[in-house]
Structure formats: structure tokens, C-alpha cells
Amino acid sequence: MKYVFVIGFLLFALTFSPAVAEAQEPAQNQNGFSLGLILGDPTGVTLRGGIGERSAIQAHFGYSFFPGDAVATMVDWTYDAWNFLPDNRTAALLFYFGFGAKLEWLTGRNYVYKYDYNYRYSDRLHFGFGGRGLVGIRVPFHKAPFDLFFELSPIGLLVVVPDTGVYYDVDFAIGARYRF
């Protein structure tokens, strides 16, 4: 119940942020609230809300396959560092980076890798949390309310409890979002 409240509050805050009001202006501003699908790790739903001209908060909710079958939630702060197509009238090509947190509820049905050994959790009651750093490419279209993105998180640590284990995690995903 606590997680439903947190997710609801996050959605409410992103919906009524000043960036959403700015998104109603000309199509040059590509930083409003958006919702879409993500494929990879995780596979599920993605949200993004601008909190300034170049910064945003994004969240991914879905299925994650490493270090085991899991339901994952990731929340990240991102910064659009470079626009590789500044004068293009169709779309921008933005390189971004950021950092955030990751939560996973592991089912125990899949193997968890630790060095050269495979483990199988029998009680299926495991929780993982950790931090991550990410880089990505985002393509917001100027005349259409869509974004495409590719994201790689090469820096990630995941602590699994109650059978304590620390795992290095690499996430990657592609996705599309619709801007409101």
C-alpha cells in the first residue's frame, strides 16, 4: 500500500509540475510529461517528467530478468547534455546521463548468478535495492508528441535481502513515449 501511495504522489507531482505548463507552448519545448513502453531490462511502462529546460525525472516499472525473475522499479534523474542535431527541424538527438535508484522484488524462479555459481531461491521472498548510473540517447520529435530512446546503465549495484548478496547489474533498454 505504501508503494501505491508513493507512485500516486510521483504521478501527481509530475502531472502538475511547471514543465507540463511549458509543454503547452510551441513544439520547441520537448520536456513535458510523457508516458510510454520500454523493452529490455526492465520491460514495462516508462514515465518521464521535465523539471527544467534540460533535467527530468524518469521512472520505469516492469519485469527484470537479472539477477533473477523480478518486478523492478527504477527512478532516475537525467540531464540532457548535448544536442547532436541543434538545427534540425524534424527532431533533436539528445545525449543524456543521470543516476538513480532501483528496487526489485525477486520471485526466486530464476537463477541468480554470483561469480561462477548458480543459486536458486526456494522461498521466493527476496527484495533487492541499489543505485545505478546511466547514459542514453533520446529523440524528441518537434512536430509530433513522441520520444524514442535507448538507454544503458553500465553502473549498477544491487543488494539482495534476506540472503544477502551484492550483484553488479547492467541494464539496457529501448522505448517510446507519448508526450502530453
Short mmCIF file of N, CA and C in Angstrom, two decimals:
data_model
loop_
_atom_site.label_atom_id
_atom_site.label_comp_id
_atom_site.label_asym_id
_atom_site.label_seq_id
_atom_site.Cartn_x
_atom_site.Cartn_y
_atom_site.Cartn_z
N MET A 1 0.82 -1.19 0.00
CA MET A 1 0.00 0.00 0.00
C MET A 1 0.87 1.26 0.00
N LYS A 2 1.99 1.19 0.73
CA LYS A 2 2.88 2.34 0.79
C LYS A 2 3.43 2.67 -0.60
N TYR A 3 3.75 1.65 -1.41
CA TYR A 3 4.30 1.88 -2.74
C TYR A 3 3.25 2.49 -3.67
N VAL A 4 2.00 2.10 -3.52
CA VAL A 4 0.93 2.69 -4.33
C VAL A 4 0.81 4.17 -4.03
N PHE A 5 0.93 4.54 -2.75
CA PHE A 5 0.87 5.95 -2.37
C PHE A 5 2.05 6.72 -2.97
N VAL A 6 3.26 6.16 -2.89
CA VAL A 6 4.44 6.84 -3.43
C VAL A 6 4.32 7.02 -4.94
N ILE A 7 3.88 5.98 -5.65
CA ILE A 7 3.71 6.07 -7.10
C ILE A 7 2.64 7.10 -7.45
N GLY A 8 1.54 7.09 -6.71
CA GLY A 8 0.48 8.08 -6.95
C GLY A 8 0.96 9.50 -6.72
N PHE A 9 1.72 9.70 -5.65
CA PHE A 9 2.26 11.02 -5.37
C PHE A 9 3.22 11.47 -6.47
N LEU A 10 4.08 10.55 -6.94
CA LEU A 10 5.00 10.87 -8.02
C LEU A 10 4.26 11.27 -9.29
N LEU A 11 3.22 10.52 -9.64
CA LEU A 11 2.42 10.85 -10.82
C LEU A 11 1.74 12.21 -10.66
N PHE A 12 1.19 12.48 -9.47
CA PHE A 12 0.54 13.77 -9.22
C PHE A 12 1.54 14.91 -9.34
N ALA A 13 2.73 14.75 -8.74
CA ALA A 13 3.74 15.81 -8.78
C ALA A 13 4.22 16.06 -10.21
N LEU A 14 4.40 14.99 -10.98
CA LEU A 14 4.86 15.17 -12.36
C LEU A 14 3.78 15.80 -13.23
N THR A 15 2.52 15.46 -12.97
CA THR A 15 1.43 15.98 -13.78
C THR A 15 1.25 17.48 -13.59
N PHE A 16 1.39 17.96 -12.37
CA PHE A 16 1.13 19.37 -12.10
C PHE A 16 2.41 20.19 -11.95
N SER A 17 3.52 19.69 -12.46
CA SER A 17 4.78 20.44 -12.40
C SER A 17 4.75 21.58 -13.42
N PRO A 18 5.57 22.61 -13.22
CA PRO A 18 5.63 23.72 -14.18
C PRO A 18 6.05 23.27 -15.58
N ALA A 19 6.78 22.19 -15.69
CA ALA A 19 7.22 21.72 -17.01
C ALA A 19 6.05 21.30 -17.87
N VAL A 20 4.96 20.84 -17.25
CA VAL A 20 3.79 20.44 -18.03
C VAL A 20 3.14 21.68 -18.64
N ALA A 21 3.10 22.78 -17.89
CA ALA A 21 2.54 24.02 -18.43
C ALA A 21 3.40 24.54 -19.58
N GLU A 22 4.72 24.42 -19.44
CA GLU A 22 5.60 24.85 -20.52
C GLU A 22 5.42 23.99 -21.77
N ALA A 23 5.03 22.74 -21.61
CA ALA A 23 4.90 21.84 -22.75
C ALA A 23 3.75 22.25 -23.66
N GLN A 24 2.82 23.08 -23.17
CA GLN A 24 1.71 23.52 -23.99
C GLN A 24 2.12 24.64 -24.95
N GLU A 25 3.30 25.21 -24.76
CA GLU A 25 3.81 26.25 -25.63
C GLU A 25 4.30 25.63 -26.93
N PRO A 26 4.96 26.38 -27.80
CA PRO A 26 5.40 25.84 -29.09
C PRO A 26 6.18 24.54 -28.95
N ALA A 27 6.24 23.79 -30.02
CA ALA A 27 6.81 22.45 -30.02
C ALA A 27 8.31 22.41 -29.75
N GLN A 28 8.96 23.57 -29.59
CA GLN A 28 10.38 23.57 -29.28
C GLN A 28 10.67 22.94 -27.93
N ASN A 29 9.75 23.09 -26.95
CA ASN A 29 9.97 22.51 -25.64
C ASN A 29 9.58 21.04 -25.67
N GLN A 30 10.54 20.17 -25.48
CA GLN A 30 10.31 18.72 -25.55
C GLN A 30 10.40 18.09 -24.17
N ASN A 31 10.13 18.84 -23.11
CA ASN A 31 10.42 18.36 -21.77
C ASN A 31 9.18 18.25 -20.89
N GLY A 32 8.02 17.97 -21.45
CA GLY A 32 6.82 17.82 -20.64
C GLY A 32 6.69 16.42 -20.06
N PHE A 33 5.51 16.11 -19.56
CA PHE A 33 5.23 14.78 -19.01
C PHE A 33 4.99 13.81 -20.16
N SER A 34 5.57 12.62 -20.07
CA SER A 34 5.37 11.62 -21.12
C SER A 34 5.22 10.23 -20.50
N LEU A 35 4.53 9.37 -21.23
CA LEU A 35 4.23 8.01 -20.79
C LEU A 35 4.44 7.08 -21.97
N GLY A 36 5.04 5.91 -21.73
CA GLY A 36 5.28 5.00 -22.84
C GLY A 36 5.64 3.60 -22.41
N LEU A 37 6.21 2.87 -23.36
CA LEU A 37 6.62 1.48 -23.15
C LEU A 37 8.13 1.36 -23.27
N ILE A 38 8.69 0.44 -22.51
CA ILE A 38 10.12 0.20 -22.53
C ILE A 38 10.35 -1.30 -22.71
N LEU A 39 11.34 -1.65 -23.54
CA LEU A 39 11.71 -3.06 -23.78
C LEU A 39 13.17 -3.25 -23.40
N GLY A 40 13.46 -4.33 -22.71
CA GLY A 40 14.82 -4.62 -22.28
C GLY A 40 14.82 -5.00 -20.82
N ASP A 41 15.66 -4.35 -20.06
CA ASP A 41 15.71 -4.59 -18.62
C ASP A 41 15.54 -3.26 -17.92
N PRO A 42 14.32 -2.91 -17.53
CA PRO A 42 13.10 -3.71 -17.47
C PRO A 42 12.27 -3.63 -18.75
N THR A 43 11.27 -4.48 -18.83
CA THR A 43 10.27 -4.43 -19.88
C THR A 43 8.95 -4.06 -19.21
N GLY A 44 8.39 -2.93 -19.61
CA GLY A 44 7.16 -2.48 -18.95
C GLY A 44 6.77 -1.08 -19.37
N VAL A 45 6.47 -0.25 -18.37
CA VAL A 45 5.96 1.10 -18.56
C VAL A 45 7.03 2.10 -18.13
N THR A 46 7.12 3.21 -18.85
CA THR A 46 8.07 4.26 -18.51
C THR A 46 7.35 5.60 -18.43
N LEU A 47 7.78 6.43 -17.49
CA LEU A 47 7.26 7.78 -17.28
C LEU A 47 8.44 8.74 -17.32
N ARG A 48 8.19 9.97 -17.75
CA ARG A 48 9.23 10.98 -17.74
C ARG A 48 8.57 12.33 -17.53
N GLY A 49 9.13 13.13 -16.65
CA GLY A 49 8.62 14.48 -16.40
C GLY A 49 9.75 15.47 -16.32
N GLY A 50 9.68 16.52 -17.12
CA GLY A 50 10.72 17.53 -17.11
C GLY A 50 10.68 18.37 -15.85
N ILE A 51 11.84 18.70 -15.33
CA ILE A 51 11.91 19.56 -14.14
C ILE A 51 12.79 20.78 -14.43
N GLY A 52 12.88 21.13 -15.65
CA GLY A 52 13.69 22.27 -16.08
C GLY A 52 13.90 22.16 -17.58
N GLU A 53 14.74 23.04 -18.09
CA GLU A 53 14.98 23.02 -19.53
C GLU A 53 15.73 21.77 -19.97
N ARG A 54 16.65 21.26 -19.13
CA ARG A 54 17.47 20.12 -19.54
C ARG A 54 17.40 18.93 -18.58
N SER A 55 16.73 19.04 -17.46
CA SER A 55 16.67 17.97 -16.47
C SER A 55 15.30 17.32 -16.45
N ALA A 56 15.27 16.07 -16.01
CA ALA A 56 14.00 15.35 -15.91
C ALA A 56 14.10 14.25 -14.85
N ILE A 57 12.96 13.83 -14.38
CA ILE A 57 12.84 12.64 -13.53
C ILE A 57 12.13 11.60 -14.38
N GLN A 58 12.70 10.40 -14.44
CA GLN A 58 12.05 9.33 -15.18
C GLN A 58 11.90 8.12 -14.28
N ALA A 59 10.90 7.31 -14.57
CA ALA A 59 10.66 6.09 -13.81
C ALA A 59 10.30 4.98 -14.78
N HIS A 60 10.80 3.79 -14.49
CA HIS A 60 10.48 2.59 -15.26
C HIS A 60 9.88 1.56 -14.30
N PHE A 61 8.80 0.90 -14.72
CA PHE A 61 8.16 -0.15 -13.93
C PHE A 61 7.98 -1.35 -14.84
N GLY A 62 8.41 -2.54 -14.39
CA GLY A 62 8.20 -3.69 -15.24
C GLY A 62 8.96 -4.92 -14.78
N TYR A 63 9.10 -5.86 -15.71
CA TYR A 63 9.76 -7.13 -15.48
C TYR A 63 11.26 -6.99 -15.75
N SER A 64 12.06 -7.52 -14.84
CA SER A 64 13.51 -7.51 -14.99
C SER A 64 14.02 -8.94 -14.92
N PHE A 65 14.95 -9.30 -15.77
CA PHE A 65 15.39 -10.68 -15.83
C PHE A 65 16.74 -10.93 -15.15
N PHE A 66 17.43 -9.90 -14.66
CA PHE A 66 18.68 -10.13 -13.96
C PHE A 66 18.68 -9.34 -12.67
N PRO A 67 19.07 -9.90 -11.55
CA PRO A 67 19.73 -11.17 -11.36
C PRO A 67 18.79 -12.35 -11.23
N GLY A 68 17.50 -12.15 -11.42
CA GLY A 68 16.52 -13.23 -11.41
C GLY A 68 15.20 -12.68 -11.88
N ASP A 69 14.20 -13.54 -12.03
CA ASP A 69 12.87 -13.05 -12.39
C ASP A 69 12.42 -12.06 -11.32
N ALA A 70 12.07 -10.85 -11.73
CA ALA A 70 11.76 -9.83 -10.74
C ALA A 70 10.81 -8.79 -11.32
N VAL A 71 10.10 -8.14 -10.43
CA VAL A 71 9.35 -6.93 -10.76
C VAL A 71 10.24 -5.78 -10.31
N ALA A 72 10.54 -4.87 -11.24
CA ALA A 72 11.52 -3.81 -10.96
C ALA A 72 10.89 -2.43 -11.06
N THR A 73 11.39 -1.53 -10.24
CA THR A 73 11.05 -0.12 -10.27
C THR A 73 12.36 0.66 -10.26
N MET A 74 12.50 1.58 -11.20
CA MET A 74 13.70 2.41 -11.28
C MET A 74 13.26 3.87 -11.38
N VAL A 75 13.88 4.72 -10.60
CA VAL A 75 13.61 6.16 -10.65
C VAL A 75 14.95 6.85 -10.80
N ASP A 76 15.05 7.71 -11.83
CA ASP A 76 16.33 8.35 -12.17
C ASP A 76 16.15 9.84 -12.40
N TRP A 77 17.20 10.60 -12.10
CA TRP A 77 17.33 11.99 -12.52
C TRP A 77 18.19 11.96 -13.77
N THR A 78 17.78 12.67 -14.82
CA THR A 78 18.55 12.71 -16.06
C THR A 78 18.83 14.16 -16.46
N TYR A 79 19.90 14.33 -17.21
CA TYR A 79 20.32 15.64 -17.70
C TYR A 79 20.66 15.53 -19.18
N ASP A 80 19.99 16.32 -20.02
CA ASP A 80 20.27 16.34 -21.46
C ASP A 80 21.54 17.16 -21.68
N ALA A 81 22.65 16.48 -21.95
CA ALA A 81 23.95 17.15 -22.01
C ALA A 81 24.23 17.76 -23.38
N TRP A 82 23.96 17.03 -24.48
CA TRP A 82 24.30 17.51 -25.81
C TRP A 82 23.17 17.23 -26.78
N ASN A 83 22.95 18.18 -27.67
CA ASN A 83 22.02 18.00 -28.78
C ASN A 83 22.88 17.89 -30.05
N PHE A 84 22.91 16.71 -30.64
CA PHE A 84 23.73 16.48 -31.82
C PHE A 84 23.10 17.04 -33.10
N LEU A 85 21.81 17.41 -33.06
CA LEU A 85 21.13 17.98 -34.23
C LEU A 85 20.45 19.29 -33.83
N PRO A 86 21.21 20.33 -33.49
CA PRO A 86 20.58 21.55 -32.97
C PRO A 86 19.73 22.30 -34.00
N ASP A 87 20.03 22.20 -35.28
CA ASP A 87 19.29 22.95 -36.29
C ASP A 87 18.31 22.11 -37.09
N ASN A 88 18.11 20.89 -36.69
CA ASN A 88 17.19 20.00 -37.40
C ASN A 88 15.75 20.40 -37.09
N ARG A 89 14.91 20.50 -38.10
CA ARG A 89 13.52 20.92 -37.92
C ARG A 89 12.60 19.76 -37.60
N THR A 90 13.07 18.52 -37.76
CA THR A 90 12.23 17.34 -37.53
C THR A 90 12.36 16.80 -36.12
N ALA A 91 13.59 16.65 -35.65
CA ALA A 91 13.82 16.04 -34.33
C ALA A 91 15.14 16.51 -33.76
N ALA A 92 15.28 16.32 -32.47
CA ALA A 92 16.55 16.55 -31.80
C ALA A 92 17.17 15.17 -31.51
N LEU A 93 18.46 15.14 -31.37
CA LEU A 93 19.17 13.91 -30.99
C LEU A 93 19.96 14.26 -29.74
N LEU A 94 19.41 13.91 -28.57
CA LEU A 94 19.95 14.33 -27.30
C LEU A 94 20.71 13.20 -26.62
N PHE A 95 21.94 13.49 -26.19
CA PHE A 95 22.68 12.57 -25.34
C PHE A 95 22.40 12.99 -23.91
N TYR A 96 22.03 12.02 -23.06
CA TYR A 96 21.76 12.34 -21.67
C TYR A 96 22.48 11.37 -20.75
N PHE A 97 22.63 11.79 -19.51
CA PHE A 97 23.20 10.94 -18.47
C PHE A 97 22.44 11.20 -17.19
N GLY A 98 22.62 10.33 -16.20
CA GLY A 98 21.94 10.51 -14.94
C GLY A 98 22.29 9.43 -13.95
N PHE A 99 21.58 9.46 -12.83
CA PHE A 99 21.75 8.46 -11.79
C PHE A 99 20.42 8.28 -11.08
N GLY A 100 20.30 7.15 -10.38
CA GLY A 100 19.05 6.90 -9.69
C GLY A 100 19.09 5.67 -8.81
N ALA A 101 17.91 5.18 -8.49
CA ALA A 101 17.74 4.04 -7.59
C ALA A 101 16.95 2.95 -8.28
N LYS A 102 17.16 1.72 -7.80
CA LYS A 102 16.47 0.56 -8.37
C LYS A 102 15.97 -0.32 -7.23
N LEU A 103 14.71 -0.76 -7.34
CA LEU A 103 14.11 -1.70 -6.39
C LEU A 103 13.63 -2.90 -7.18
N GLU A 104 13.86 -4.11 -6.64
CA GLU A 104 13.40 -5.33 -7.31
C GLU A 104 12.79 -6.28 -6.28
N TRP A 105 11.69 -6.89 -6.66
CA TRP A 105 11.05 -7.94 -5.88
C TRP A 105 11.27 -9.22 -6.66
N LEU A 106 12.18 -10.07 -6.17
CA LEU A 106 12.60 -11.28 -6.89
C LEU A 106 11.63 -12.43 -6.61
N THR A 107 11.27 -13.18 -7.63
CA THR A 107 10.33 -14.29 -7.47
C THR A 107 11.02 -15.57 -7.03
N GLY A 108 12.31 -15.71 -7.28
CA GLY A 108 13.03 -16.92 -6.92
C GLY A 108 12.94 -18.03 -7.94
N ARG A 109 12.21 -17.82 -9.03
CA ARG A 109 12.04 -18.87 -10.03
C ARG A 109 13.21 -18.97 -10.99
N ASN A 110 14.05 -17.99 -11.02
CA ASN A 110 15.17 -17.99 -11.96
C ASN A 110 16.48 -18.03 -11.18
N TYR A 111 17.55 -18.36 -11.85
CA TYR A 111 18.84 -18.43 -11.19
C TYR A 111 19.39 -17.04 -10.95
N VAL A 112 20.13 -16.93 -9.87
CA VAL A 112 20.85 -15.71 -9.55
C VAL A 112 22.33 -16.04 -9.64
N TYR A 113 23.08 -15.24 -10.35
CA TYR A 113 24.48 -15.52 -10.62
C TYR A 113 25.37 -14.81 -9.61
N LYS A 114 26.31 -15.55 -9.05
CA LYS A 114 27.29 -14.97 -8.15
C LYS A 114 28.62 -15.64 -8.49
N TYR A 115 29.49 -14.88 -9.11
CA TYR A 115 30.76 -15.41 -9.62
C TYR A 115 30.47 -16.56 -10.58
N ASP A 116 30.94 -17.75 -10.32
CA ASP A 116 30.74 -18.88 -11.23
C ASP A 116 29.68 -19.86 -10.72
N TYR A 117 28.89 -19.46 -9.77
CA TYR A 117 27.91 -20.37 -9.18
C TYR A 117 26.50 -19.92 -9.51
N ASN A 118 25.60 -20.87 -9.61
CA ASN A 118 24.18 -20.58 -9.80
C ASN A 118 23.43 -20.94 -8.52
N TYR A 119 22.56 -20.07 -8.10
CA TYR A 119 21.75 -20.32 -6.92
C TYR A 119 20.29 -20.27 -7.31
N ARG A 120 19.48 -21.03 -6.60
CA ARG A 120 18.04 -20.99 -6.82
C ARG A 120 17.39 -20.76 -5.47
N TYR A 121 16.65 -19.66 -5.37
CA TYR A 121 15.97 -19.36 -4.12
C TYR A 121 14.69 -20.17 -4.04
N SER A 122 14.49 -20.85 -2.93
CA SER A 122 13.31 -21.69 -2.81
C SER A 122 12.15 -20.96 -2.14
N ASP A 123 12.43 -19.97 -1.30
CA ASP A 123 11.33 -19.33 -0.57
C ASP A 123 10.67 -18.20 -1.35
N ARG A 124 11.30 -17.73 -2.42
CA ARG A 124 10.72 -16.72 -3.32
C ARG A 124 10.41 -15.39 -2.65
N LEU A 125 10.98 -15.12 -1.52
CA LEU A 125 10.71 -13.87 -0.81
C LEU A 125 11.99 -13.05 -0.72
N HIS A 126 12.38 -12.44 -1.80
CA HIS A 126 13.61 -11.66 -1.79
C HIS A 126 13.36 -10.28 -2.37
N PHE A 127 14.10 -9.35 -1.86
CA PHE A 127 13.97 -7.96 -2.24
C PHE A 127 15.37 -7.43 -2.55
N GLY A 128 15.50 -6.65 -3.61
CA GLY A 128 16.77 -6.06 -3.96
C GLY A 128 16.65 -4.56 -4.10
N PHE A 129 17.67 -3.84 -3.69
CA PHE A 129 17.71 -2.39 -3.85
C PHE A 129 19.13 -1.96 -4.18
N GLY A 130 19.25 -0.85 -4.85
CA GLY A 130 20.58 -0.38 -5.21
C GLY A 130 20.55 0.91 -5.98
N GLY A 131 21.72 1.32 -6.43
CA GLY A 131 21.86 2.54 -7.20
C GLY A 131 22.33 2.22 -8.61
N ARG A 132 22.18 3.20 -9.50
CA ARG A 132 22.61 3.00 -10.87
C ARG A 132 22.97 4.33 -11.50
N GLY A 133 23.88 4.27 -12.46
CA GLY A 133 24.23 5.41 -13.29
C GLY A 133 23.87 5.05 -14.72
N LEU A 134 23.49 6.02 -15.52
CA LEU A 134 23.02 5.69 -16.86
C LEU A 134 23.43 6.74 -17.88
N VAL A 135 23.47 6.30 -19.13
CA VAL A 135 23.67 7.16 -20.29
C VAL A 135 22.64 6.75 -21.33
N GLY A 136 22.28 7.68 -22.20
CA GLY A 136 21.29 7.34 -23.21
C GLY A 136 21.23 8.35 -24.34
N ILE A 137 20.48 7.96 -25.34
CA ILE A 137 20.18 8.82 -26.49
C ILE A 137 18.66 8.94 -26.56
N ARG A 138 18.18 10.18 -26.68
CA ARG A 138 16.74 10.43 -26.77
C ARG A 138 16.45 11.24 -28.02
N VAL A 139 15.40 10.86 -28.74
CA VAL A 139 14.99 11.55 -29.96
C VAL A 139 13.58 12.10 -29.75
N PRO A 140 13.44 13.38 -29.33
CA PRO A 140 12.12 14.00 -29.27
C PRO A 140 11.79 14.65 -30.62
N PHE A 141 10.65 14.31 -31.16
CA PHE A 141 10.23 14.89 -32.45
C PHE A 141 9.59 16.24 -32.19
N HIS A 142 9.89 17.22 -33.04
CA HIS A 142 9.41 18.58 -32.84
C HIS A 142 7.93 18.74 -33.20
N LYS A 143 7.47 18.08 -34.24
CA LYS A 143 6.10 18.29 -34.70
C LYS A 143 5.16 17.15 -34.35
N ALA A 144 5.66 16.19 -33.60
CA ALA A 144 4.84 15.07 -33.13
C ALA A 144 5.15 14.85 -31.66
N PRO A 145 4.18 14.46 -30.87
CA PRO A 145 4.40 14.32 -29.42
C PRO A 145 5.00 12.98 -29.01
N PHE A 146 6.04 12.55 -29.69
CA PHE A 146 6.66 11.26 -29.40
C PHE A 146 8.15 11.43 -29.10
N ASP A 147 8.67 10.56 -28.24
CA ASP A 147 10.09 10.44 -27.98
C ASP A 147 10.48 8.99 -28.18
N LEU A 148 11.63 8.77 -28.76
CA LEU A 148 12.25 7.44 -28.82
C LEU A 148 13.53 7.53 -28.01
N PHE A 149 13.92 6.42 -27.36
CA PHE A 149 15.14 6.48 -26.57
C PHE A 149 15.81 5.11 -26.50
N PHE A 150 17.12 5.16 -26.28
CA PHE A 150 17.94 3.99 -26.00
C PHE A 150 18.73 4.33 -24.75
N GLU A 151 18.77 3.40 -23.81
CA GLU A 151 19.39 3.68 -22.51
C GLU A 151 20.27 2.52 -22.08
N LEU A 152 21.41 2.85 -21.50
CA LEU A 152 22.35 1.86 -20.98
C LEU A 152 22.76 2.30 -19.59
N SER A 153 22.68 1.37 -18.66
CA SER A 153 23.09 1.65 -17.29
C SER A 153 24.28 0.75 -16.95
N PRO A 154 25.49 1.19 -17.27
CA PRO A 154 26.66 0.34 -17.04
C PRO A 154 27.10 0.27 -15.59
N ILE A 155 26.59 1.16 -14.76
CA ILE A 155 26.99 1.19 -13.36
C ILE A 155 25.76 0.85 -12.52
N GLY A 156 25.79 -0.28 -11.87
CA GLY A 156 24.66 -0.63 -11.03
C GLY A 156 25.05 -1.65 -9.98
N LEU A 157 24.64 -1.41 -8.75
CA LEU A 157 24.83 -2.34 -7.67
C LEU A 157 23.47 -2.71 -7.11
N LEU A 158 23.27 -3.96 -6.84
CA LEU A 158 22.01 -4.44 -6.31
C LEU A 158 22.29 -5.29 -5.09
N VAL A 159 21.70 -4.92 -3.95
CA VAL A 159 21.84 -5.67 -2.71
C VAL A 159 20.55 -6.47 -2.53
N VAL A 160 20.68 -7.78 -2.37
CA VAL A 160 19.51 -8.65 -2.24
C VAL A 160 19.42 -9.12 -0.79
N VAL A 161 18.23 -8.99 -0.20
CA VAL A 161 17.99 -9.46 1.17
C VAL A 161 16.79 -10.40 1.15
N PRO A 162 16.60 -11.33 2.05
CA PRO A 162 17.36 -11.58 3.27
C PRO A 162 18.62 -12.40 3.06
N ASP A 163 18.77 -13.14 1.97
CA ASP A 163 20.02 -13.86 1.69
C ASP A 163 20.97 -12.85 1.07
N THR A 164 21.70 -12.16 1.90
CA THR A 164 22.48 -11.01 1.47
C THR A 164 23.45 -11.37 0.35
N GLY A 165 23.38 -10.60 -0.69
CA GLY A 165 24.28 -10.72 -1.81
C GLY A 165 24.34 -9.39 -2.52
N VAL A 166 25.52 -9.01 -2.99
CA VAL A 166 25.70 -7.78 -3.73
C VAL A 166 26.05 -8.15 -5.16
N TYR A 167 25.30 -7.63 -6.12
CA TYR A 167 25.47 -8.00 -7.51
C TYR A 167 25.73 -6.76 -8.34
N TYR A 168 26.63 -6.89 -9.30
CA TYR A 168 26.85 -5.85 -10.29
C TYR A 168 25.79 -6.04 -11.36
N ASP A 169 25.12 -4.99 -11.73
CA ASP A 169 23.99 -5.09 -12.64
C ASP A 169 24.17 -4.12 -13.81
N VAL A 170 23.89 -4.57 -15.01
CA VAL A 170 23.90 -3.73 -16.20
C VAL A 170 22.50 -3.77 -16.81
N ASP A 171 21.88 -2.62 -16.95
CA ASP A 171 20.55 -2.52 -17.55
C ASP A 171 20.66 -1.86 -18.91
N PHE A 172 19.82 -2.28 -19.83
CA PHE A 172 19.75 -1.65 -21.15
C PHE A 172 18.30 -1.71 -21.60
N ALA A 173 17.90 -0.73 -22.39
CA ALA A 173 16.50 -0.70 -22.83
C ALA A 173 16.34 0.23 -24.01
N ILE A 174 15.30 -0.03 -24.79
CA ILE A 174 14.84 0.88 -25.83
C ILE A 174 13.37 1.15 -25.53
N GLY A 175 12.89 2.29 -25.97
CA GLY A 175 11.50 2.59 -25.67
C GLY A 175 10.97 3.76 -26.45
N ALA A 176 9.69 3.98 -26.27
CA ALA A 176 8.99 5.11 -26.90
C ALA A 176 8.02 5.70 -25.88
N ARG A 177 7.88 7.01 -25.91
CA ARG A 177 6.96 7.70 -25.00
C ARG A 177 6.11 8.69 -25.78
N TYR A 178 4.90 8.88 -25.29
CA TYR A 178 3.98 9.88 -25.83
C TYR A 178 3.98 11.06 -24.87
N ARG A 179 4.23 12.28 -25.39
CA ARG A 179 4.25 13.48 -24.55
C ARG A 179 2.83 14.08 -24.47
N PHE A 180 2.43 14.39 -23.27
CA PHE A 180 1.11 15.01 -23.04
C PHE A 180 1.24 16.51 -22.97
#
